[in-house]
PDB file of C-alpha atoms in Angstrom:
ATOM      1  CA  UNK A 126      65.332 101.376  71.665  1.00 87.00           C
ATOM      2  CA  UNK A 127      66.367  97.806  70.414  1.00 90.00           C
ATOM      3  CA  UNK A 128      67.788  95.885  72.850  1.00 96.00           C
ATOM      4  CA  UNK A 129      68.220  92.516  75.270  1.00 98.00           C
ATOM      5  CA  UNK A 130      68.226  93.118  78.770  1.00 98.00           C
ATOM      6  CA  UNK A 131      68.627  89.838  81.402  1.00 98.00           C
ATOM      7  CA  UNK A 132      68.039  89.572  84.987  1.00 98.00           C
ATOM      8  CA  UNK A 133      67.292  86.847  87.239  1.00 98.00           C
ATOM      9  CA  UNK A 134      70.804  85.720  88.237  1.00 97.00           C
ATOM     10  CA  UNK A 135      71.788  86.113  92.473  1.00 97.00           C
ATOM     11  CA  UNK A 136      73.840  83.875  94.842  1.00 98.00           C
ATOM     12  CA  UNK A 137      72.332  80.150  94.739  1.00 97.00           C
ATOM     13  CA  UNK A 138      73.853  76.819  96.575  1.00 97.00           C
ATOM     14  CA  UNK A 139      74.980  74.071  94.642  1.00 98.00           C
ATOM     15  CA  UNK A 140      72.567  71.566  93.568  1.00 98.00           C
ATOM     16  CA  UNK A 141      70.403  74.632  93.142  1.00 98.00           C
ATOM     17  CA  UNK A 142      67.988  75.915  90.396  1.00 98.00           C
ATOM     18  CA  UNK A 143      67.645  79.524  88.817  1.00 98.00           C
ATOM     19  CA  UNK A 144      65.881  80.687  86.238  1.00 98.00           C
ATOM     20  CA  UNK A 145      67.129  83.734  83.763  1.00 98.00           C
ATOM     21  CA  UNK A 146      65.169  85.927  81.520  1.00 98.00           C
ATOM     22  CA  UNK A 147      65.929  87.761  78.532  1.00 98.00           C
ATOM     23  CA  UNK A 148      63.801  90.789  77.420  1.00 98.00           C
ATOM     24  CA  UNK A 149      63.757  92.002  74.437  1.00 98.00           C
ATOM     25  CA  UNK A 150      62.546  95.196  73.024  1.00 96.00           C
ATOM     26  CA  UNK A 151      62.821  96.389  69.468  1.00 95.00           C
ATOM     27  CA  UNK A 152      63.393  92.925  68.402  1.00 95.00           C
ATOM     28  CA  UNK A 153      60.934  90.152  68.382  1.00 96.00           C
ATOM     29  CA  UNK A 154      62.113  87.089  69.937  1.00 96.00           C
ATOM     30  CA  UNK A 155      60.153  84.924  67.754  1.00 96.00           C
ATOM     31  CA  UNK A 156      61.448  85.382  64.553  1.00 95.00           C
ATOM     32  CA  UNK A 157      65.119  85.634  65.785  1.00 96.00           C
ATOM     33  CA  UNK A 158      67.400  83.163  67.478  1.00 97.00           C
ATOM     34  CA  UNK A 159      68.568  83.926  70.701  1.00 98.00           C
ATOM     35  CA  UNK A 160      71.578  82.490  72.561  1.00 98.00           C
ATOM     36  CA  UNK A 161      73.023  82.390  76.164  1.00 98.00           C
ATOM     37  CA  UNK A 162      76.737  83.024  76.531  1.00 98.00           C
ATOM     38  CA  UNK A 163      78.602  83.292  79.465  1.00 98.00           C
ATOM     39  CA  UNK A 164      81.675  84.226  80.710  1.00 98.00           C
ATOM     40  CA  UNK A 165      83.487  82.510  84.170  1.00 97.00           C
ATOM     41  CA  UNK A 166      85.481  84.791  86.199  1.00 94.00           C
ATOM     42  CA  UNK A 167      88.611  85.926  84.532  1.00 89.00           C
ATOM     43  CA  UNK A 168      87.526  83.426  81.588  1.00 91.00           C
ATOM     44  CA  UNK A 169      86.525  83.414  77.706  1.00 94.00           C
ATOM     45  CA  UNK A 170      82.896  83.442  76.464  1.00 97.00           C
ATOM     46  CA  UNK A 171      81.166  80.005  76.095  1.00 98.00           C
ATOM     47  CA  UNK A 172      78.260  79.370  74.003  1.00 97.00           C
ATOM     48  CA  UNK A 173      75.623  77.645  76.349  1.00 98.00           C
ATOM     49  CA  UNK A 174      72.327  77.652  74.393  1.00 98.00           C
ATOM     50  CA  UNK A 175      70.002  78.504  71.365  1.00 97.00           C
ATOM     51  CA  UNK A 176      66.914  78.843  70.263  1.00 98.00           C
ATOM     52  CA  UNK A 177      65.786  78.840  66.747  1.00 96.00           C
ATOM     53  CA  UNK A 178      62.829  80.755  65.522  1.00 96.00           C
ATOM     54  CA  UNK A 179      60.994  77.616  64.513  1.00 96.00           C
ATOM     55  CA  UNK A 180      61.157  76.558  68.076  1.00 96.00           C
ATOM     56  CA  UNK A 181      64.113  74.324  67.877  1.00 97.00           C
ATOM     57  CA  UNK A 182      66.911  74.033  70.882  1.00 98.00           C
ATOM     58  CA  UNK A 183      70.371  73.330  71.309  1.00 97.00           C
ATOM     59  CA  UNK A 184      72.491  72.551  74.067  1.00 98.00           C
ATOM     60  CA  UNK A 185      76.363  72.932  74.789  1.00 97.00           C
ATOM     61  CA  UNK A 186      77.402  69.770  76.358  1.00 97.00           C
ATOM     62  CA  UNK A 187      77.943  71.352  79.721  1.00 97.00           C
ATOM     63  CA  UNK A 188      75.021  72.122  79.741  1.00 98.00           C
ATOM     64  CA  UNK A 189      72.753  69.010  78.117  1.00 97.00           C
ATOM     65  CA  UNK A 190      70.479  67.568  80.770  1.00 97.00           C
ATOM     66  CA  UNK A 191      70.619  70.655  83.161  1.00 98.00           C
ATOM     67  CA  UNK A 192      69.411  73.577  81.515  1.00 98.00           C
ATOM     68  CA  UNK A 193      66.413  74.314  79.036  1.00 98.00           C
ATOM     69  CA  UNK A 194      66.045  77.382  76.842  1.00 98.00           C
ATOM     70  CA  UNK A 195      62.550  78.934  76.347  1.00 98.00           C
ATOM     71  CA  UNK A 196      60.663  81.617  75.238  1.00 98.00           C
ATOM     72  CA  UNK A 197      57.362  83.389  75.586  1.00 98.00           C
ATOM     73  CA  UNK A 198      56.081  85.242  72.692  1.00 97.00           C
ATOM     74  CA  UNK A 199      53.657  87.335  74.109  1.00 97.00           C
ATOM     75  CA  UNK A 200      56.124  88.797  76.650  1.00 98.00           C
ATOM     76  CA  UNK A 201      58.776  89.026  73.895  1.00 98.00           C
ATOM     77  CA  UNK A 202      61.088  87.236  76.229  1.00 98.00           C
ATOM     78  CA  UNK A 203      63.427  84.200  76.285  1.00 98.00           C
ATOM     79  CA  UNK A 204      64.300  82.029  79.202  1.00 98.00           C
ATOM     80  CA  UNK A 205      66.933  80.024  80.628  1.00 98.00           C
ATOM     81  CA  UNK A 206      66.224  77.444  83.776  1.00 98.00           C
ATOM     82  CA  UNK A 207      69.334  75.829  84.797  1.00 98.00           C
ATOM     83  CA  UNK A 208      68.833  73.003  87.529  1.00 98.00           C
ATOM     84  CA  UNK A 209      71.684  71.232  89.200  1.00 98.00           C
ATOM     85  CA  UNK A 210      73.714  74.118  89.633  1.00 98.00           C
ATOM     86  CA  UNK A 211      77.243  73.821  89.956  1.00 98.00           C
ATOM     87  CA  UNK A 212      80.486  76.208  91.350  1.00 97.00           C
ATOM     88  CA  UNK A 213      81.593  75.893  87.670  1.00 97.00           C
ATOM     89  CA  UNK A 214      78.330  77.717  86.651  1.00 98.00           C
ATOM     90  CA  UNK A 215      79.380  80.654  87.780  1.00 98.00           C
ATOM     91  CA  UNK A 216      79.709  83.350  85.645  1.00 98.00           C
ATOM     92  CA  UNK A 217      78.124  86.052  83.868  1.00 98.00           C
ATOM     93  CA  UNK A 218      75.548  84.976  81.537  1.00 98.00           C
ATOM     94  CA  UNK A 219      74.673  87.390  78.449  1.00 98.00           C
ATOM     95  CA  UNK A 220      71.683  86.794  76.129  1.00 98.00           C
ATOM     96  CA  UNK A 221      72.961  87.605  72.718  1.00 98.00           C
ATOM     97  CA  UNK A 222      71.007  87.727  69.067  1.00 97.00           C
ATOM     98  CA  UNK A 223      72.889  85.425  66.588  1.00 94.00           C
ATOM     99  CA  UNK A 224      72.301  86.911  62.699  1.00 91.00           C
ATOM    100  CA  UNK A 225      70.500  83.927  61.032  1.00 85.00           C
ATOM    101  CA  UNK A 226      72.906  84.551  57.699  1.00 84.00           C
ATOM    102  CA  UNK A 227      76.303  85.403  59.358  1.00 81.00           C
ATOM    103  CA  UNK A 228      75.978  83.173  62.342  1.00 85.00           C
ATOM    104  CA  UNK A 229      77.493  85.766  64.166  1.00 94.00           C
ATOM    105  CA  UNK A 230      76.164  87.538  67.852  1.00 96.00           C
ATOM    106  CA  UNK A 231      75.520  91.173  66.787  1.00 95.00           C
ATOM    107  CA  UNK A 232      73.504  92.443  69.613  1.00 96.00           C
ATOM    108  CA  UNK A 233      74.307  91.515  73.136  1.00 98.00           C
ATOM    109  CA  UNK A 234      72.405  92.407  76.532  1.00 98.00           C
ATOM    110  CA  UNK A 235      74.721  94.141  79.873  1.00 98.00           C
ATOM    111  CA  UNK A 236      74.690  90.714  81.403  1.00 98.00           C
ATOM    112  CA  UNK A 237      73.450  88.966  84.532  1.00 98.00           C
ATOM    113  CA  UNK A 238      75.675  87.532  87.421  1.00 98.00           C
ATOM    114  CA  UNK A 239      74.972  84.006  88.852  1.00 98.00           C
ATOM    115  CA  UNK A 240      76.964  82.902  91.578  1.00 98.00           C
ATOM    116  CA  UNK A 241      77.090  79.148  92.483  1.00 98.00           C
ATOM    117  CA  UNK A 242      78.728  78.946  96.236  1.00 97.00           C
ATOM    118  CA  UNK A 243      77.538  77.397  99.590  1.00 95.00           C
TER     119      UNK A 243
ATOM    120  CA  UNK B  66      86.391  73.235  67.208  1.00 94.00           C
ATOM    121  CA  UNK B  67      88.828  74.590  69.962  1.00 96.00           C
ATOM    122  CA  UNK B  68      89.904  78.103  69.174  1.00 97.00           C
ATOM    123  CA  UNK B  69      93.451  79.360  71.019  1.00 98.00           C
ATOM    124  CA  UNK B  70      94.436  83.093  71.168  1.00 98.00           C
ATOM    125  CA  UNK B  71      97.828  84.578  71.421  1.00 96.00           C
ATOM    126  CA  UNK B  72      99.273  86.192  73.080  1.00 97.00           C
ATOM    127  CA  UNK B  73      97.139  86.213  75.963  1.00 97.00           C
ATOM    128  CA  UNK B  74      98.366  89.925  76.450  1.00 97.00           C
ATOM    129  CA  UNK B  75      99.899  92.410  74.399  1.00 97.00           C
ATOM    130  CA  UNK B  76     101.296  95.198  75.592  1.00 97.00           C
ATOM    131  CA  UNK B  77     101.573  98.643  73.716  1.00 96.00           C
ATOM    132  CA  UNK B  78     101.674 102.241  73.161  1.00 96.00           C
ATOM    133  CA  UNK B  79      98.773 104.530  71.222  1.00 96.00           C
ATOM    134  CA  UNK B  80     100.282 104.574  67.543  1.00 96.00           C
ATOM    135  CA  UNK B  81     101.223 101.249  67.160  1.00 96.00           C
ATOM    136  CA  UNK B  82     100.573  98.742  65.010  1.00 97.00           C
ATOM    137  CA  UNK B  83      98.978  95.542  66.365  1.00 97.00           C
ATOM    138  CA  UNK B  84      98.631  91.741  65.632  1.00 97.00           C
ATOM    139  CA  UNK B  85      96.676  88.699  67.446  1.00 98.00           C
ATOM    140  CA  UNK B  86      96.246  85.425  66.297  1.00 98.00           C
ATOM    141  CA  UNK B  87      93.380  83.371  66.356  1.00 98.00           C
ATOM    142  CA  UNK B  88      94.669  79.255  65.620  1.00 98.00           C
ATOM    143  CA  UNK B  89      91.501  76.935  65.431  1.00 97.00           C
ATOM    144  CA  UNK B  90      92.021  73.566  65.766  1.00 97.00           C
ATOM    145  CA  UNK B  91      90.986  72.527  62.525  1.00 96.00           C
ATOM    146  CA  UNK B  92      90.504  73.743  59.108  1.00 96.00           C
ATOM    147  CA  UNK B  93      87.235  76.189  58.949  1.00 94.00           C
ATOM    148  CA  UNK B  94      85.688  78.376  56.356  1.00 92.00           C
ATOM    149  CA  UNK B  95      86.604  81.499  56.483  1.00 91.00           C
ATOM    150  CA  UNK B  96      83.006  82.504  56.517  1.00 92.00           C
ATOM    151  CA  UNK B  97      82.564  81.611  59.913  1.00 93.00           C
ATOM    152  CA  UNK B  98      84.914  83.517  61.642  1.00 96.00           C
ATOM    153  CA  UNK B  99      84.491  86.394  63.586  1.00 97.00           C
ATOM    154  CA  UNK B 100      86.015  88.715  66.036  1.00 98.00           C
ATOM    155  CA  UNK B 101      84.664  90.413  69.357  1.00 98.00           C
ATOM    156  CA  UNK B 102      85.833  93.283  71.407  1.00 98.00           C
ATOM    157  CA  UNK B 103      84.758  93.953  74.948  1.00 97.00           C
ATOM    158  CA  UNK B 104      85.441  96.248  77.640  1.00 97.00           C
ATOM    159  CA  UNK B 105      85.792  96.046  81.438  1.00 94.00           C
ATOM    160  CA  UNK B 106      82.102  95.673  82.532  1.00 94.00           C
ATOM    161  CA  UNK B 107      80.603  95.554  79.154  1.00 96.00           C
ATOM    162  CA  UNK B 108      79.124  92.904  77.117  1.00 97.00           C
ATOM    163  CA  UNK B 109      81.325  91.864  73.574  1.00 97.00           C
ATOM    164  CA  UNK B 110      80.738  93.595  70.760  1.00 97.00           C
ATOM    165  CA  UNK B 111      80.764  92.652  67.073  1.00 97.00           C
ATOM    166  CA  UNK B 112      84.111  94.083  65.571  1.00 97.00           C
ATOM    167  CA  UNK B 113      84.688  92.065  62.281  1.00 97.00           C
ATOM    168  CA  UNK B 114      82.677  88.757  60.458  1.00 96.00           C
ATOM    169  CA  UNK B 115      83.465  86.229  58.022  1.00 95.00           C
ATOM    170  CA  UNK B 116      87.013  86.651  58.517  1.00 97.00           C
ATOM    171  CA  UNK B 117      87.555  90.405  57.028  1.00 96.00           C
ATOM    172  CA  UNK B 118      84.314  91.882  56.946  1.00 96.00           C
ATOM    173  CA  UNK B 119      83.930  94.937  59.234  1.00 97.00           C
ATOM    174  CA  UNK B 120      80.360  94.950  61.397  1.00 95.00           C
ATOM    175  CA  UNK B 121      78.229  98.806  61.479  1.00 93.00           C
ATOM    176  CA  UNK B 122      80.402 101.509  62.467  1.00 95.00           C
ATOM    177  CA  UNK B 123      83.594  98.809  62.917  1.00 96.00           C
ATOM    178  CA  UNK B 124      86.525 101.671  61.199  1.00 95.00           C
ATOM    179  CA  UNK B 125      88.771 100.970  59.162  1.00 95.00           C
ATOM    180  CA  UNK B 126      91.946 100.890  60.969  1.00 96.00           C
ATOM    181  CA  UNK B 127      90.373  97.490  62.058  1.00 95.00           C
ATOM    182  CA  UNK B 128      91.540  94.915  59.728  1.00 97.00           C
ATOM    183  CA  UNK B 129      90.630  90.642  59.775  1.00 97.00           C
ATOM    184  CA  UNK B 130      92.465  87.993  57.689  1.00 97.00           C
ATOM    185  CA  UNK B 131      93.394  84.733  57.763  1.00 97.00           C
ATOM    186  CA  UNK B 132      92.010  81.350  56.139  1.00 96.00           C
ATOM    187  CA  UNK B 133      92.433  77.681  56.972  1.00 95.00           C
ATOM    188  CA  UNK B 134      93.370  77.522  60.487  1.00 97.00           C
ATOM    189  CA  UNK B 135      95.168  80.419  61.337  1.00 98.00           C
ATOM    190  CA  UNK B 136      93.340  84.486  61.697  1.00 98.00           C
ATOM    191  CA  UNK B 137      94.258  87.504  62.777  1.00 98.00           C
ATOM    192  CA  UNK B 138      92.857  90.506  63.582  1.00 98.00           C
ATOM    193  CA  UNK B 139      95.418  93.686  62.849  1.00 97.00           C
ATOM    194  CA  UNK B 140      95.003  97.137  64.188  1.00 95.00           C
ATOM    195  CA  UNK B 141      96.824  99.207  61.702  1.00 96.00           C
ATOM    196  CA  UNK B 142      97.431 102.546  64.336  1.00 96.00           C
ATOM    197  CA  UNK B 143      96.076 101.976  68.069  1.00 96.00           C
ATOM    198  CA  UNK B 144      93.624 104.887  69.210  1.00 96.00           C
ATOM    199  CA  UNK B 145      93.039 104.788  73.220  1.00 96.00           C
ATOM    200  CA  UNK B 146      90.115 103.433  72.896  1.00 96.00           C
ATOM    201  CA  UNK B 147      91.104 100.406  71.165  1.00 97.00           C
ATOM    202  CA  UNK B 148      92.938  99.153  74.621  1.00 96.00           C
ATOM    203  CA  UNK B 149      90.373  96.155  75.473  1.00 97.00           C
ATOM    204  CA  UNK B 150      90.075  92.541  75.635  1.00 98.00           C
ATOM    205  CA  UNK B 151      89.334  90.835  71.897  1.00 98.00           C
ATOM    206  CA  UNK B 152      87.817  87.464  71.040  1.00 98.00           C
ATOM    207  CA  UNK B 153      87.970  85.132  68.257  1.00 98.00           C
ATOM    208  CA  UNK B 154      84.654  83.092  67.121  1.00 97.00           C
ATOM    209  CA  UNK B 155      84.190  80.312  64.656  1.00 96.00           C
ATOM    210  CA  UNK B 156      80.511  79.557  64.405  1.00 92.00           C
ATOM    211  CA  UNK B 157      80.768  77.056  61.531  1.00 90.00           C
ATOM    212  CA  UNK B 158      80.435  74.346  64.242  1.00 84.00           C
ATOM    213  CA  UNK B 159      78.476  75.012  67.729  1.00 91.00           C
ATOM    214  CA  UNK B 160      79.856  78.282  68.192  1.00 94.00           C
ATOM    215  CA  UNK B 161      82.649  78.059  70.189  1.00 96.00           C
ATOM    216  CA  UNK B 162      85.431  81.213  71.218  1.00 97.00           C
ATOM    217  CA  UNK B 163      88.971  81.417  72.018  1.00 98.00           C
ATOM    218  CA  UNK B 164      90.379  82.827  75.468  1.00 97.00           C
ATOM    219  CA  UNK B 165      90.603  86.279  74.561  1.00 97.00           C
ATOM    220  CA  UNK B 166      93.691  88.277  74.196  1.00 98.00           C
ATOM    221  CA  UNK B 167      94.316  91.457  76.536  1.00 97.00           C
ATOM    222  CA  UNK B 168      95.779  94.604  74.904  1.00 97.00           C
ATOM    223  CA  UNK B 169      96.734  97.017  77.214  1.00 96.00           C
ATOM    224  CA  UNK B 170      98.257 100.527  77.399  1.00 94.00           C
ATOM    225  CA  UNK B 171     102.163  99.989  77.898  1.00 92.00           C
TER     226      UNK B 171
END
């Protein structure tokens, strides 16, 4: 079955670090680009990160300086570690495949839930 | 590129017609605009890309339009399972989405 599937999110205290993964199955991570998008409580989706297929990263400006995508080939996964943690972190954070013609996010995983409270 | 929805909720029966906007905050080509639907619990899903063009499976009472700054999305007869919450993307920029607009069974 082709699909993302994330996990790693839980109840941290500000200042805090957590790190999410992304695994994919039926797709390979290394020829695609993968984003994370989340989603505050009762909010729209926000674009947080990319990577590219040729290794290349980019950053929303929230979170620049904070957070750094990754991946690991030979587990077919992509990470996101996100350091200073803040309350406005929370949210749901989806990994998503972005079609490398349309631009678009045509496959999504179910989602993981950080919560950023003391 | 700030994208704004409205309304944020729209409220009707199965059978309608339906309309939401998508304004984006400066002139984009229509290439890059997409919309999402998603419901309670469950991740967005691909509904419609480069303005008009319908994703796998998307039917065809789903409709996109729009150019310049202003999009909509248009549901020409509501089925019940069309009741959800729908986003507008423009990804000719860092992609960035609207608010989301909340149709719901009136």
């Amino acid at each position: 079955e082709v699909q993302l599937v994330e996990s790693g999110g839980g109840l941290i205290q500000p200042g805090g670090s957590l790190r999410l993964s992304c695994a994919a199955s039926g797709v390979t991570v290394s020829t695609n680009y993968i984003s994370w998008v989340r989603q505050a409580p009762g909010r729209g989706l926000e674009w947080v990160s990319v990577i590219y297929s040729d290794g290349s990263t980019y950053y929303a400006d929230s979170a620049k300086g904070r957070f750094t995508i990754s991946r690991d080939n030979s587990k077919n996964c992509v990470y996101l570690q996100m350091n200073s943690l803040r309350a406005e972190d929370t949210a749901i954070y989806y990994c998503a495949r972005e079609d490398r013609s349309q631009g678009t996010f045509d496959m999504w995983g179910p989602g993981t839930r950080v919560t950023v409270s003391s | 590129i700030v994208l704004t929805q409205s309304p944020d909720t729209l409220s009707l029966s199965p059978g309608e017609r339906a309309t939401l906007s998508c304004r984006v905050s400066e002139t984009i080509n229509g290439q890059y605009l997409a919309w999402y639907q998603q419901k309670p619990g469950q991740a967005p899903k691909l509904l419609i890309y480069g303005t008009f063009n319908r994703a796998a499976g998307i039917p065809d009472r789903f409709s996109g339009s729009g150019s310049g700054t202003d999009f909509t999305l248009t549901f020409s007869r509501l089925e019940p399972e069309d009741f959800a919450v729908y986003h507008c993307q423009q990804y000719e920029d860092s992609p960035s989405f609207g608010q989301g607009t909340r149709l719901e069974i009136k």
